Short mmCIF file of C-alpha atoms and ligand atoms in Angstrom, two decimals:
data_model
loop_
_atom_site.label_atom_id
_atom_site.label_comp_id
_atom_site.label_asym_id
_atom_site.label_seq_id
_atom_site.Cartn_x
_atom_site.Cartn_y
_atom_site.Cartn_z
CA UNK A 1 29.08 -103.06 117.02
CA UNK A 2 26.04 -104.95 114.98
CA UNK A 3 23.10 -105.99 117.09
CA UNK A 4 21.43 -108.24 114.84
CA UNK A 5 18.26 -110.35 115.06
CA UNK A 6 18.55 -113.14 112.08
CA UNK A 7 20.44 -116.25 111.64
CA UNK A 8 21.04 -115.35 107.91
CA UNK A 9 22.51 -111.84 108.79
CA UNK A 10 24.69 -113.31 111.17
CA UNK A 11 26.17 -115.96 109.35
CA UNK A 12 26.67 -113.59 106.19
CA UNK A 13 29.01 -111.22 108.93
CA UNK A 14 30.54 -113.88 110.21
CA UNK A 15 31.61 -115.97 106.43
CA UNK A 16 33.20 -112.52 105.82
CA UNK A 17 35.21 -112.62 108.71
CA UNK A 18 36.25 -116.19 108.29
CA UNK A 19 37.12 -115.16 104.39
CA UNK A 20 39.66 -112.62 105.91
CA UNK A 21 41.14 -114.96 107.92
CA UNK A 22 39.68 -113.64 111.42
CA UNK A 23 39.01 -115.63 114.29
CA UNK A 24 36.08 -115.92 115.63
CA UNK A 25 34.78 -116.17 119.88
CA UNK A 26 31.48 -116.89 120.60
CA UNK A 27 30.53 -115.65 124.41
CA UNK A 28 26.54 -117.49 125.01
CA UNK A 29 24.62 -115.70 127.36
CA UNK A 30 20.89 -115.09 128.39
CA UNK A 31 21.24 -110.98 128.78
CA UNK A 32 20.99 -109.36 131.76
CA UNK A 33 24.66 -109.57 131.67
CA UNK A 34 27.29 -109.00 134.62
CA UNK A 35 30.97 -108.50 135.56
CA UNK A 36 30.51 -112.55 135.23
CA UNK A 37 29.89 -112.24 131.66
CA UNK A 38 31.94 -109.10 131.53
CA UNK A 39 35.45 -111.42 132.05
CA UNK A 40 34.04 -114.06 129.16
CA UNK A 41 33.81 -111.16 127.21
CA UNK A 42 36.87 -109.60 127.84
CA UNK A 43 38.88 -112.95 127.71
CA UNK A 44 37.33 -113.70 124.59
CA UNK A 45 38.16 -110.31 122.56
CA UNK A 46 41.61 -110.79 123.77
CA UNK A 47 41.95 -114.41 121.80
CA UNK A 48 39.93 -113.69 118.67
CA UNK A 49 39.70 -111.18 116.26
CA UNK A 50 36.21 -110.89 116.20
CA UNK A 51 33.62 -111.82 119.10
CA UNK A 52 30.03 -112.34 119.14
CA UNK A 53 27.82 -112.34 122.40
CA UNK A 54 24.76 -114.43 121.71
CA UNK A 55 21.80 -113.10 124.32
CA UNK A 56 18.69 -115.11 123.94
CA UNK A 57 16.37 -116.50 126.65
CA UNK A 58 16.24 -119.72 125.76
CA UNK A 59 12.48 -121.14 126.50
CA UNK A 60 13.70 -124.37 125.61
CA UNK A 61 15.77 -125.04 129.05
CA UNK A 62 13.35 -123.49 131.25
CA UNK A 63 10.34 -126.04 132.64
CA UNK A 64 6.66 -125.03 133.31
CA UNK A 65 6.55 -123.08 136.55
CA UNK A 66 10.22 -122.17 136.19
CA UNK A 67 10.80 -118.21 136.17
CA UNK A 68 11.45 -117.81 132.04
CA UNK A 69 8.88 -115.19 132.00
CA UNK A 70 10.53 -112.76 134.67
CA UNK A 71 13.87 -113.80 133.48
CA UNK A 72 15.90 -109.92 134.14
CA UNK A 73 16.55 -108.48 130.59
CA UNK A 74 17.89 -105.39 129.87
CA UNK A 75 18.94 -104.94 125.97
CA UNK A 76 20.15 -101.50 125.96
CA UNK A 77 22.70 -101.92 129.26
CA UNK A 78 23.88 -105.15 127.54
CA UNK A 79 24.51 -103.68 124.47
CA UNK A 80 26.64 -100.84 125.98
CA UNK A 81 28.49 -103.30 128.36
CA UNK A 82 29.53 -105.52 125.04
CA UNK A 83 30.53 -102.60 122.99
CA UNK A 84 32.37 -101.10 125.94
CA UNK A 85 34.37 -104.54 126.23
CA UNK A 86 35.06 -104.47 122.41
CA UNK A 87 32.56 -107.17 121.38
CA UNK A 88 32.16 -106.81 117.31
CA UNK A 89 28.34 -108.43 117.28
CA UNK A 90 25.41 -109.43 119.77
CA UNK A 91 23.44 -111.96 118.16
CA UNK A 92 19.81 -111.23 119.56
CA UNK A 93 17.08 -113.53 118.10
CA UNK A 94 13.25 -114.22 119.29
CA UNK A 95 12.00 -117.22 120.19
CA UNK A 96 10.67 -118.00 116.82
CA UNK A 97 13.94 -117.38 115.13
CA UNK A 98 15.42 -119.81 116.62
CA UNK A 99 12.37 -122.21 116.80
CA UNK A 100 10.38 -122.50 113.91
CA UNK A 101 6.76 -123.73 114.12
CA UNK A 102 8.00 -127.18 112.66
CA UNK A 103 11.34 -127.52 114.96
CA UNK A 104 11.45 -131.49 115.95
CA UNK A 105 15.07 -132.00 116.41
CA UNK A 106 16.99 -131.97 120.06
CA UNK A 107 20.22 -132.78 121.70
CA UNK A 108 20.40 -134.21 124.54
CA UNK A 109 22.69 -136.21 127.04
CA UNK A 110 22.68 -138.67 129.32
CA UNK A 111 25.08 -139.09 133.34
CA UNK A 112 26.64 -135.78 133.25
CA UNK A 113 23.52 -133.77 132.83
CA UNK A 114 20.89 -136.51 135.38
CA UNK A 115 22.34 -135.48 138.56
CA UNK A 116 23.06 -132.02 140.71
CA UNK A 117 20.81 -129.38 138.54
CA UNK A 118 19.99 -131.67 136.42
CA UNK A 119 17.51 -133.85 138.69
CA UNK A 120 15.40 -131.05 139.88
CA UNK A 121 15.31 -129.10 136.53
CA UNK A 122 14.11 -132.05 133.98
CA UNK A 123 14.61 -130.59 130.63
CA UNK A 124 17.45 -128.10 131.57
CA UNK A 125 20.59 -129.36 130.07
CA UNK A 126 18.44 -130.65 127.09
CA UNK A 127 17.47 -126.72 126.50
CA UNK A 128 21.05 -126.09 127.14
CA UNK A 129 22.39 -128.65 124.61
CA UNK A 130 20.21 -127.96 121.82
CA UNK A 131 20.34 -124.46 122.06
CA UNK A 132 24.21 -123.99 122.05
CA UNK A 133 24.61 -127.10 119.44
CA UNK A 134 22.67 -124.04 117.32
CA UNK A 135 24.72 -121.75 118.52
CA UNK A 136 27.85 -123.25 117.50
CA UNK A 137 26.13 -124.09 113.79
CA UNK A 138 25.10 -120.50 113.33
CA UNK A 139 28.38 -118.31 114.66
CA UNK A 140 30.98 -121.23 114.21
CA UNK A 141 33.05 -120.19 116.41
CA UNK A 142 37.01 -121.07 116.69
CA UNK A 143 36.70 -120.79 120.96
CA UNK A 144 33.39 -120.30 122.99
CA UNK A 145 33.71 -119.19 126.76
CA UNK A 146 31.41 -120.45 129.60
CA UNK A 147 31.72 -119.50 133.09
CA UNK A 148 32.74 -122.13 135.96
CA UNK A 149 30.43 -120.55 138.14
CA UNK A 150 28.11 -123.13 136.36
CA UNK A 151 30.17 -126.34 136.57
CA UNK A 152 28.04 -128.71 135.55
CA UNK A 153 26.94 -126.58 132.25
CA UNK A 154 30.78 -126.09 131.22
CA UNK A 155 30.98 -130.04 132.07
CA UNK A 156 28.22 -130.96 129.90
CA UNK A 157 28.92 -128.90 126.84
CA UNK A 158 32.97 -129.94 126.99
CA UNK A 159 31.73 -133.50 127.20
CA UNK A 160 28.95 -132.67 124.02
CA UNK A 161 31.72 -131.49 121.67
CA UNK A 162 33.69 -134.19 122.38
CA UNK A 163 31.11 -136.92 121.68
CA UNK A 164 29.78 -134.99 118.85
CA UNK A 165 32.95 -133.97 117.76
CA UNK A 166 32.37 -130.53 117.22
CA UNK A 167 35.86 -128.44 116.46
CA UNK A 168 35.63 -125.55 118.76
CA UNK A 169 37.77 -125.35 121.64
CA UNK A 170 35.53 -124.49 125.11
CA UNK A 171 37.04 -122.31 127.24
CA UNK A 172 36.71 -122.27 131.26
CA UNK A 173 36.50 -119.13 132.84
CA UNK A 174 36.89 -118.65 136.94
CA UNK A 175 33.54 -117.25 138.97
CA UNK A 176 33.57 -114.03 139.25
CA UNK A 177 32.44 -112.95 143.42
CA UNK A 178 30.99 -109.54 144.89
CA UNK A 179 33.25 -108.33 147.59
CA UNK A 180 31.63 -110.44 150.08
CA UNK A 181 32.30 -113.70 147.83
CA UNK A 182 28.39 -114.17 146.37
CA UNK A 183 28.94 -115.74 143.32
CA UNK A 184 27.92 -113.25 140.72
CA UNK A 185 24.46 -113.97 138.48
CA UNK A 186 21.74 -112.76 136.61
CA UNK A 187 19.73 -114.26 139.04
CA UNK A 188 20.91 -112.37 142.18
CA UNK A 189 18.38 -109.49 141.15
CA UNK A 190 15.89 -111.80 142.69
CA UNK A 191 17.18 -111.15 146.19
CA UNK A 192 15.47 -108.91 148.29
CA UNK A 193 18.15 -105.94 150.74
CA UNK A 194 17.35 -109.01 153.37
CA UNK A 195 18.17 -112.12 151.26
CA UNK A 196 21.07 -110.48 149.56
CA UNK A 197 22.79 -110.03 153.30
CA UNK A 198 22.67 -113.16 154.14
CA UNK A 199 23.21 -115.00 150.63
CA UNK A 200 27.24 -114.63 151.31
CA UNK A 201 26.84 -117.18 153.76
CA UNK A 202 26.67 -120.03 150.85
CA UNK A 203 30.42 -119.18 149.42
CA UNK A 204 31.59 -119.04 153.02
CA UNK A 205 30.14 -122.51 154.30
CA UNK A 206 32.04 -123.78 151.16
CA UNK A 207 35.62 -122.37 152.11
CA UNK A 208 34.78 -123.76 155.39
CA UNK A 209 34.51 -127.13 153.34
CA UNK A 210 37.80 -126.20 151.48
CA UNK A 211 39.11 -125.62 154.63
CA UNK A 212 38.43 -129.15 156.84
CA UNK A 213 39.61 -131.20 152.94
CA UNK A 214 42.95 -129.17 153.65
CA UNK A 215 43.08 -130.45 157.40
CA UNK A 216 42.82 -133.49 156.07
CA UNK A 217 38.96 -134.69 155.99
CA UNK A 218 37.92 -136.56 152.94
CA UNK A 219 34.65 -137.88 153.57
CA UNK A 220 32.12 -136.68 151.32
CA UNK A 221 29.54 -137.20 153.86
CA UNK A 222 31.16 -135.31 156.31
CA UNK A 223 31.91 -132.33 154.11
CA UNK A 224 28.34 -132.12 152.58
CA UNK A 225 27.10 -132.38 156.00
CA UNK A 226 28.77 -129.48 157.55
CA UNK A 227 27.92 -127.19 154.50
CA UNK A 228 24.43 -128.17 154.99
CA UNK A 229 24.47 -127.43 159.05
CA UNK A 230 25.83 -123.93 157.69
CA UNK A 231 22.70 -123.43 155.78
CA UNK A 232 20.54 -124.63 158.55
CA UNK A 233 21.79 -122.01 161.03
CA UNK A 234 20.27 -119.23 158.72
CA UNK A 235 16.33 -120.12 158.29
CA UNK A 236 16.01 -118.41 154.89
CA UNK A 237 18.79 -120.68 153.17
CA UNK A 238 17.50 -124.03 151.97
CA UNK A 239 19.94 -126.75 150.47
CA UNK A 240 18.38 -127.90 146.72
CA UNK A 241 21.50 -130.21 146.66
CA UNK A 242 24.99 -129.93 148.21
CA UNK A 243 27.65 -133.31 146.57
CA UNK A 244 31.40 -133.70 145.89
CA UNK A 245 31.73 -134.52 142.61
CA UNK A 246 34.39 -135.68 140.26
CA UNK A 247 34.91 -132.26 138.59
CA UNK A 248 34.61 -133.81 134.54
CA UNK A 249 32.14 -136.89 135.22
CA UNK A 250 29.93 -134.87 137.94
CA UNK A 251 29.45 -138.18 139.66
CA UNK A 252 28.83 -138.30 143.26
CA UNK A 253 32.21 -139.52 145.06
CA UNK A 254 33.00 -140.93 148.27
CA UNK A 255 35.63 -139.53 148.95
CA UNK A 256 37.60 -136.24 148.16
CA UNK A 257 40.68 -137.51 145.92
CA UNK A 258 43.97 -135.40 145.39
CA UNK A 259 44.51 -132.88 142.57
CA UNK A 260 41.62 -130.61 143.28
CA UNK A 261 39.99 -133.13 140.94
CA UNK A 262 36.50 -132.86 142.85
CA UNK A 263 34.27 -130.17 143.71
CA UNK A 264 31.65 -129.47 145.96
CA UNK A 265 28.66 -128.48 144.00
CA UNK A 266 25.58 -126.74 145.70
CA UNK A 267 22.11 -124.96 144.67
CA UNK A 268 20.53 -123.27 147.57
CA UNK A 269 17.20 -121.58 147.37
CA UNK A 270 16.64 -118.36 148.82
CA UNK A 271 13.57 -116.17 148.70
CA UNK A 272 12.66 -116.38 144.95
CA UNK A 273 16.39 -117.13 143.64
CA UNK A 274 17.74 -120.58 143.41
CA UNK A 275 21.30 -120.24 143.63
CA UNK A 276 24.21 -122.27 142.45
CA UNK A 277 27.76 -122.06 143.70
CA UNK A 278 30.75 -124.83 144.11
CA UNK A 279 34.28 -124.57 145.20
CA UNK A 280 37.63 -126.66 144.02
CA UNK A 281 38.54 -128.95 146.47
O1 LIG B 1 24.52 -120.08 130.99
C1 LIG B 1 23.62 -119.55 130.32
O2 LIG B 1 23.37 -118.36 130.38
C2 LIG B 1 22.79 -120.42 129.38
O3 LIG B 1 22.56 -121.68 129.92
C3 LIG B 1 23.40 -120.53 127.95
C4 LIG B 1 24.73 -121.25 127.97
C5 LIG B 1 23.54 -119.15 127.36
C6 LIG B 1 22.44 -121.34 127.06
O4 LIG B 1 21.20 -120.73 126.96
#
């Protein structure tokens, strides 16, 4: 497996692939990878020939105050992870690969990306955007895999190849949990031994919510209320955000509506971490 650090190398690899008739998965992550990332991996080297695992902090999604420079990274358990998984390249660039001195040109979107994560974090899902719009210009991928875990990222970039119509098909994959159903992240390294016990709480407030939809309460503001009496019972866990949301618009909705259509959508901060979790209802 090639760990390589230039656009021009990677493209080179990957036209000779695409000469030879290979397919081609692209897995994006920021490092620091997990059994999260392990299943996009996994799911992707069993549809494609060949699959590349893009890890790059991206600075452009991060804002000022926002934890980019302690961002986890570890290169060498990454690299061991992909190869383990059969991954063929990890496309690993700095900053000012990616970036050049004179780099003026963004993408960026508008309804899907302004609420939930969106509306705290200003210039995420522009960061997000651009940087996988590159992505997708430098591997060309036939499928790319994102996780669900982050719903309104997998929303935004199924809606951006759409609009822009970009031919690569975006595959969904399900969260992966830790036994005791914390949604698995990068991020979770954050938690201190006291943070970490309670931080299950936050997937079991929302099967609670699963729970009253299936005994037949539809009110959003019911629903988002008793998640966020959960969280208040445990001091440590304060609700960012917690909406039902149409699961492809990400709109607020009034009401849950059949077909598991919705979601409930939360970000709860705890201790240094800001997590993010939703649930299928
Ligand atoms: O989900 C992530 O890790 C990042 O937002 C992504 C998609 C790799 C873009 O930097």
């Amino acid at each position: 497996m090639n760990i390589i650090k230039t656009i021009g190398e990677t493209r080179k690899i990957i036209k000779d692939w695409k000469k030879s008739g290979l397919t081609v998965g692209l897995v994006p992550t920021m490092g620091f990878l997990h059994e999260g990332h392990g299943s996009l991996i996994a799911r992707s080297v069993k549809e494609n020939d060949r699959t590349v695992v893009s890890v790059f902090v991206n600075p452009m999604q991060f804002s000022l105050g926002e934890d980019m420079g302690v961002y986890p990274r570890d290169m060498e358990r990454d690299s061991r992870m992909c190869q383990e998984l059969g991954a063929d390249l990890i496309f690993n660039p700095e900053a000012e690969e990616m970036y050049t001195k004179s780099f003026y040109s963004f993408v960026d979107m508008s309804v899907i990306s302004e609420g939930l994560c969106g509306a705290s974090r200003e210039n995420m899902f522009k960061g997000v955007c651009t940087v996988v719009s590159k992505l997708f210009n430098i591997v060309t991928p036939d499928r790319a895999y994102f996780g669900k875990k982050d719903a309104q990222q997998l929303a935004v970039v199924k809606q951006m190849v759409n609009d822009l119509n970009i031919d690569i098909k975006i595959v969904g994959c399900d969260c992966v949990r830790e036994a005791d159903g914390l949604a698995k992240s990068s991020r979770n390294s954050y938690l201190t031994h006291g943070e970490r016990a309670v931080a299950p709480k936050i997937y079991a407030a929302l099967l609670q919510v699963k729970k009253m939809v299936i005994c037949g309460e539809h009110h959003s503001c019911v629903l988002t209320e008793s998640f966020k009496r959960s969280m208040y019972d445990e001091p440590m866990l304060q609700t960012e955000y917690a909406e039902i949301v149409d699961g492809l618009t990400m709109q607020p909705v009034p009401q849950v509506t059949g077909q598991g259509r919705c979601l409930m959508a939360v970000a709860v901060k705890l201790g240094k971490a800001r997590l993010i979790d939703n649930i299928e209802i």
